[in-house]
Coordinates of C-alpha atoms in Angstrom, one line a residue:
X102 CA 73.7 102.0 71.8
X103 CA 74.1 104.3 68.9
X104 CA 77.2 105.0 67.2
X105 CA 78.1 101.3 66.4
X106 CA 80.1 98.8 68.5
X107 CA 83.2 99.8 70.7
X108 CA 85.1 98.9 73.8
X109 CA 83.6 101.3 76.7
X110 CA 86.6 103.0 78.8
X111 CA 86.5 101.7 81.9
X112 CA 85.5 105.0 84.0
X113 CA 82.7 105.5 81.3
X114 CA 81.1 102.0 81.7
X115 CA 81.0 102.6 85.5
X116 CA 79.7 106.3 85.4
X117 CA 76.2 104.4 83.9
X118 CA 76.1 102.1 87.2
X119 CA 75.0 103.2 90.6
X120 CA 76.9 105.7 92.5
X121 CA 74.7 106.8 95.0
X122 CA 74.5 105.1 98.5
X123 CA 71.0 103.1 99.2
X124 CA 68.4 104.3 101.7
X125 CA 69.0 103.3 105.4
X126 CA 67.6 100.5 107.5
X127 CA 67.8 99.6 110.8
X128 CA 69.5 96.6 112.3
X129 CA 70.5 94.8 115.4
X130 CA 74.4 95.5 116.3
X131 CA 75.5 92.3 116.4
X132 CA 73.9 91.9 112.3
X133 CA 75.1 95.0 111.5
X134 CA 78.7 94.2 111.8
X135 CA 80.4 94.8 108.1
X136 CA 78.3 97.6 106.9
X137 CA 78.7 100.8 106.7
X138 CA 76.8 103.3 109.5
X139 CA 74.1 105.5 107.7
X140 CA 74.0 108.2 110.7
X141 CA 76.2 108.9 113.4
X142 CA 75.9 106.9 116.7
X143 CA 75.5 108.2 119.9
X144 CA 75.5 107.4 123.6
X145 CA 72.4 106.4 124.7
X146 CA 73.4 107.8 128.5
X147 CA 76.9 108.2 130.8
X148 CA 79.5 105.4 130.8
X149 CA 79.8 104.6 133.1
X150 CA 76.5 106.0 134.2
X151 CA 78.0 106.7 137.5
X152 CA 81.3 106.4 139.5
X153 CA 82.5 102.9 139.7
X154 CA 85.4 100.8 140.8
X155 CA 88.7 100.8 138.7
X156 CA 90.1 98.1 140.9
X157 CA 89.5 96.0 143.8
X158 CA 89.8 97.3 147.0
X159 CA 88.1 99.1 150.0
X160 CA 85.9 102.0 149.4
X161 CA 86.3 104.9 151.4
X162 CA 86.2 108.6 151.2
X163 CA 89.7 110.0 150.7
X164 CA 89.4 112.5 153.3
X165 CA 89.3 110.0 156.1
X166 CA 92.4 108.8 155.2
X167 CA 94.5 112.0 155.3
X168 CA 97.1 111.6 156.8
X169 CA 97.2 107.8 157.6
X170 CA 100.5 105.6 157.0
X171 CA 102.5 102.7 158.9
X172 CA 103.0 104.9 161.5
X173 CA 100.1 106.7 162.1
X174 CA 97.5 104.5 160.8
X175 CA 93.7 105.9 161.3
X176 CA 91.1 103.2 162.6
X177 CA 88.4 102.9 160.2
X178 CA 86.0 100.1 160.2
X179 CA 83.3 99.2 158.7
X180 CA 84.3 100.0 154.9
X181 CA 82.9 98.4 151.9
X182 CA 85.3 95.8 149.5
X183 CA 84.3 96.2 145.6
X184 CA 85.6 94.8 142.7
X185 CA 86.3 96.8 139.3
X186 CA 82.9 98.0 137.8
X187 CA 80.9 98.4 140.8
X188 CA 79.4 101.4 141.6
X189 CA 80.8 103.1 145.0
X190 CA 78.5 103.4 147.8
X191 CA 77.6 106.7 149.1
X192 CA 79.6 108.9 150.9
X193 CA 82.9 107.2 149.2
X194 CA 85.4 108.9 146.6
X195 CA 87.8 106.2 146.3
X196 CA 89.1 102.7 146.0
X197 CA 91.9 101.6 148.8
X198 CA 94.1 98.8 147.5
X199 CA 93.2 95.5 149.5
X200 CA 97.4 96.0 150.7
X201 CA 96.8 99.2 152.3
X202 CA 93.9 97.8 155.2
X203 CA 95.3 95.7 158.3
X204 CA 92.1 94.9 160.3
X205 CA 90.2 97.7 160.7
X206 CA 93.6 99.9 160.7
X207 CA 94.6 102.2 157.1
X208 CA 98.2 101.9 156.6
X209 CA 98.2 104.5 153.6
X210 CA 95.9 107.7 152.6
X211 CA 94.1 108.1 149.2
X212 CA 93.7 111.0 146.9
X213 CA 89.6 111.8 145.9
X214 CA 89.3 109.7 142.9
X215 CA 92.0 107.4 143.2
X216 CA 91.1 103.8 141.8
X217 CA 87.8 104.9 140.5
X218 CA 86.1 105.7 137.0
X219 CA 84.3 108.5 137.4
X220 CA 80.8 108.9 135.5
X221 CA 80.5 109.7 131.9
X222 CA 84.9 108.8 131.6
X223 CA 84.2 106.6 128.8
X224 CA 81.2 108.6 127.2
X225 CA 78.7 111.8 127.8
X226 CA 75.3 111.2 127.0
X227 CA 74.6 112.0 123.7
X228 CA 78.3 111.7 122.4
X229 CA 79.2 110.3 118.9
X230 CA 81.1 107.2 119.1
X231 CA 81.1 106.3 115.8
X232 CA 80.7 109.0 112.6
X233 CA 78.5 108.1 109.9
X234 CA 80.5 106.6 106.9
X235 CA 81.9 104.5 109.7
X236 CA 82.3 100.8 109.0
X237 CA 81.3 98.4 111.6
X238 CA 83.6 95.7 112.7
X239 CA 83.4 93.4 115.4
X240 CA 85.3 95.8 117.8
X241 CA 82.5 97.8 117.5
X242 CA 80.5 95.1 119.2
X243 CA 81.7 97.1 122.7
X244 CA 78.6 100.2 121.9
X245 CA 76.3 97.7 123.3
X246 CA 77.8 98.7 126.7
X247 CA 76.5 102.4 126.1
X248 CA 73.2 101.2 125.4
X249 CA 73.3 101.0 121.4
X250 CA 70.9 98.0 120.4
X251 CA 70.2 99.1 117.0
X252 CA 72.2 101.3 114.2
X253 CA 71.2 102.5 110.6
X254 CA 73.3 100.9 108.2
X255 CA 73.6 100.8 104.3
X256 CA 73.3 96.9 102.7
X257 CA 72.6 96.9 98.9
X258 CA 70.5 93.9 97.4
X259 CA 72.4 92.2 94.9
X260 CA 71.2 89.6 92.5
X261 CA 73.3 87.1 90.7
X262 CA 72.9 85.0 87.8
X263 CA 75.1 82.6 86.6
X264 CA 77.7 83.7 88.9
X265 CA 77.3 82.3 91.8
X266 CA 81.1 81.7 93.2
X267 CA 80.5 85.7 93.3
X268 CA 78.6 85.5 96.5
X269 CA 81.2 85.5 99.0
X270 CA 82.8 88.3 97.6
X271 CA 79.8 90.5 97.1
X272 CA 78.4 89.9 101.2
X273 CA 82.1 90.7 101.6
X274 CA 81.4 94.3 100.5
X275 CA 78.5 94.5 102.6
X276 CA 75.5 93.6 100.5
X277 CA 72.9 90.9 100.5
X278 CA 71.9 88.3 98.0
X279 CA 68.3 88.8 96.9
X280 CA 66.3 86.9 93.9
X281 CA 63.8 90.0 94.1
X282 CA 64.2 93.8 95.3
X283 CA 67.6 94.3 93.5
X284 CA 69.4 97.2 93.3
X285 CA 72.3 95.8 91.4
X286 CA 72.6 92.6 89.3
X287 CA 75.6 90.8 88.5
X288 CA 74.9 88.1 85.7
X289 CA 77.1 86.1 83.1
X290 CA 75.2 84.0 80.3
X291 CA 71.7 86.2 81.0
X292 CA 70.6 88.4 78.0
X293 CA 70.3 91.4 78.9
X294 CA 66.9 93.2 77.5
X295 CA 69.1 96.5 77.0
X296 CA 72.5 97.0 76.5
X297 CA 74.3 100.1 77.4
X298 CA 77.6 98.7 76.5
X299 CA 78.9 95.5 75.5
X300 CA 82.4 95.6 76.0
X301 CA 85.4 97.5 78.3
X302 CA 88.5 98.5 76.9
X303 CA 90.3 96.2 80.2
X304 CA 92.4 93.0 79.2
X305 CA 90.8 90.4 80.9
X306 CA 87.7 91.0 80.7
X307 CA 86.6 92.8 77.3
X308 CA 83.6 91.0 77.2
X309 CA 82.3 92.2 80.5
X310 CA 79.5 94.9 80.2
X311 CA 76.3 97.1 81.6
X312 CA 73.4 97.0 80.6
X313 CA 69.8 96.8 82.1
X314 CA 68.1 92.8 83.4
X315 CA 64.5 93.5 84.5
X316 CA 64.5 97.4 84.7
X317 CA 67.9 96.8 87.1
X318 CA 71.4 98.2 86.1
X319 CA 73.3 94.9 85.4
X320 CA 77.0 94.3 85.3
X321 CA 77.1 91.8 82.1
X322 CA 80.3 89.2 83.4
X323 CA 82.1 87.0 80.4
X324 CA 82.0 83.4 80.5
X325 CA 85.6 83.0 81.2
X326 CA 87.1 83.1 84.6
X327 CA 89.7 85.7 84.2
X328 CA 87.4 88.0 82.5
X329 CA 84.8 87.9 85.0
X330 CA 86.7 88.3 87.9
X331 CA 88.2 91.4 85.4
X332 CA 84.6 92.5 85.1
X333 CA 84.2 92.3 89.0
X334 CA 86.8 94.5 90.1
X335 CA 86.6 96.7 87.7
X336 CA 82.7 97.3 87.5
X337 CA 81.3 95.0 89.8
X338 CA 82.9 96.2 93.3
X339 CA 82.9 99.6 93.1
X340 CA 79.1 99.8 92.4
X341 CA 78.6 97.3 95.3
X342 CA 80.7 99.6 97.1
X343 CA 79.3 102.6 95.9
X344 CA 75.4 101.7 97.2
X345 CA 77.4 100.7 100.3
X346 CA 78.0 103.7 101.2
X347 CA 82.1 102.4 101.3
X348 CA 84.8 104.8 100.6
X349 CA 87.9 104.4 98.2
X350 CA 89.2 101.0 98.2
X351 CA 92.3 100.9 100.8
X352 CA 95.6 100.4 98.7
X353 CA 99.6 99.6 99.8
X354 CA 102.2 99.7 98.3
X355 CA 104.6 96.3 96.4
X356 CA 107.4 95.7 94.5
X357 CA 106.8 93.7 91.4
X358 CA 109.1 90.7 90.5
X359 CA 109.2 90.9 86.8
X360 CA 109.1 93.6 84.2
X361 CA 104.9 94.1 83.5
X362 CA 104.0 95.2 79.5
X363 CA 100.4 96.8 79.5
X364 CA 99.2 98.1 76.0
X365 CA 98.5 102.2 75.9
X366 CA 94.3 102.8 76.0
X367 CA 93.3 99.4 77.5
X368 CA 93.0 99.1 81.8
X369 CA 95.0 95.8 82.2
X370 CA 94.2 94.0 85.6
X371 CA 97.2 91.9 86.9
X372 CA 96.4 89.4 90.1
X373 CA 99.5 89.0 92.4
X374 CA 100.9 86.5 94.7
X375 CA 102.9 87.3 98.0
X376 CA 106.4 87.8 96.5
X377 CA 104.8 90.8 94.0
X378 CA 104.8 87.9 90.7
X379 CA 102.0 87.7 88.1
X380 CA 99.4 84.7 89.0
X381 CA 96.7 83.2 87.2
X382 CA 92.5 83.5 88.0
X383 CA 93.4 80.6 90.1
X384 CA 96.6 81.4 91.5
X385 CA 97.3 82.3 95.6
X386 CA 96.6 86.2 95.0
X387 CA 97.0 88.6 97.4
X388 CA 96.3 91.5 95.7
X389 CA 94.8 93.0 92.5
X390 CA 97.5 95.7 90.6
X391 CA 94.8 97.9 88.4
X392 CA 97.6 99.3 85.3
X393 CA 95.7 102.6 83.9
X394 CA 95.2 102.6 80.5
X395 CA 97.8 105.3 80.1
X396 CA 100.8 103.3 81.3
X397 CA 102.8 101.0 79.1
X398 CA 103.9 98.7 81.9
X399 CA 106.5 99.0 84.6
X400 CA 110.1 98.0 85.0
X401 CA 110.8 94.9 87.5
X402 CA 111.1 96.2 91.0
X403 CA 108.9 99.5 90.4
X404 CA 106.9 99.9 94.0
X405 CA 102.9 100.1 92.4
X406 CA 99.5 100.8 94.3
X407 CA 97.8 97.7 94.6
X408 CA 94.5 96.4 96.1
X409 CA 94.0 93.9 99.0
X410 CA 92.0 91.1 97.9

């Protein structure tokens, strides 16, 4: 680095990490659950594929009914009972409810279509269900019932060195660990055989920095606890999240407790427990409160952005 020694602004530390999303690959459903869809996906045929039961009854076709009540029931015999997803024999348009049948005698008429799902209700052939950009959850689980075994997903490898109680919180943004392959590494206590920076202007975590560890942008995380998870929010996430292919971090709204100082020109991050108070590295956090490094602070009671954690 030329120039001499200085504190990196935040947003210029993280322009020299990774922005772009990684290539594709392809993965079962059920692994691809947390990640973030590389292309749209799409219907693989009709669902249902063709007309089925919405309820349990008789099946008959409507216009044989017309007509028919307690009164004037019509004699039909014969007719077929199906349960809720079966398919409707042939020559049948509805379902009668089970209530509605005395013997062989129909006590009430139906309507074409009544008590049925007719085909392609849930889904044309060839429909997007989900958008690219979409991340999968385990609701999503239920594309398996349009015939979608496989989806293209984006997972970053990560490597870590030296932090390791980073793990869970880096497979949390959809990556995978790796000890070769990496796209990112996140190491505290490694030298770094180039560094781009050495320091952010953010209180914790001035120490953290990027640099490059075996030809791999590096996130270079303090030896303090504070600092590092500083250096983790700050640099570490959203490059995870960037080669995830994630969008903007989801943020809510929370009153703070007490009155919050920041010095002017430095990013402060503040962790915060349920009732909107400062908490330590180790405290019950439940959420992250990023003060830019053009506020002084805010006033006890101020509503701020925050960050789920």
């Amino acid at each position: 680095m030329s120039g001499g020694w200085r504190l990196a602004p935040v947003a210029e530390a993280r322009a020299l990490l990774p922005a772009a999303p990684v290539a594709a690959r392809r993965l079962p459903l059920g692994h691809a659950i947390g990640h973030v869809l590389a292309e749209p996906v799409r219907a693989a045929a009709a669902v249902p594929a063709m007309a089925v039961a919405a309820r349990e009854g008789w099946a008959v076709e409507s216009a044989a009914t017309e007509g028919a009540g307690p009164y004037a029931p019509v004699l039909l015999p014969g007719l077929a009972w199906v349960a809720p997803g079966e398919p409707l024999p042939a020559g049948t348009d509805a379902v009668l409810p089970a209530f509605t049948r005395d013997g062989d005698l129909v006590l009430e008429g139906v309507a074409p279509g009544e008590g049925v799902r007719p085909a392609g209700e849930d889904a044309a052939a060839g429909a997007v269900l989900r958008a690219a950009g979409h991340r999968l959850g385990p609701l999503d689980l239920v594309l398996g019932a349009a015939g979608v075994a496989e989806v293209a997903v984006r997972v970053p490898r990560v490597a870590l060195h030296g932090a390791d109680w980073l793990a869970g919180m880096v497979r949390a943004e959809g990556a995978e660990l790796v000890e070769t392959g990496a796209e990112l590494v996140l190491a505290a206590g490694l030298r770094a055989e180039r560094v781009l920076f050495p320091g952010i202007a953010a209180r914790p975590g001035d120490g953290a920095g990027v640099g490059i560890i075996g030809g791999v942008p590096a996130v270079l995380l303090p030896g303090d606890l504070p600092g590092a998870l500083a250096g983790w929010w700050l640099l570490g996430r959203p490059a995870v999240r960037a080669l995830a292919g994630r969008g903007p971090v989801a943020r809510r709204r929370m009153a703070l407790a007490r009155k919050l100082a920041s010095p002017v020109g430095i990013t402060e991050v503040v962790m915060l427990g349920a009732a909107g108070e400062a908490v330590t590295a180790l405290g019950a956090a439940v959420a992250v409160l990023v003060v830019p490094p053009g506020r002084e602070g805010y006033e006890a009671g101020a509503e701020v952005e925050v960050e789920g954690v």
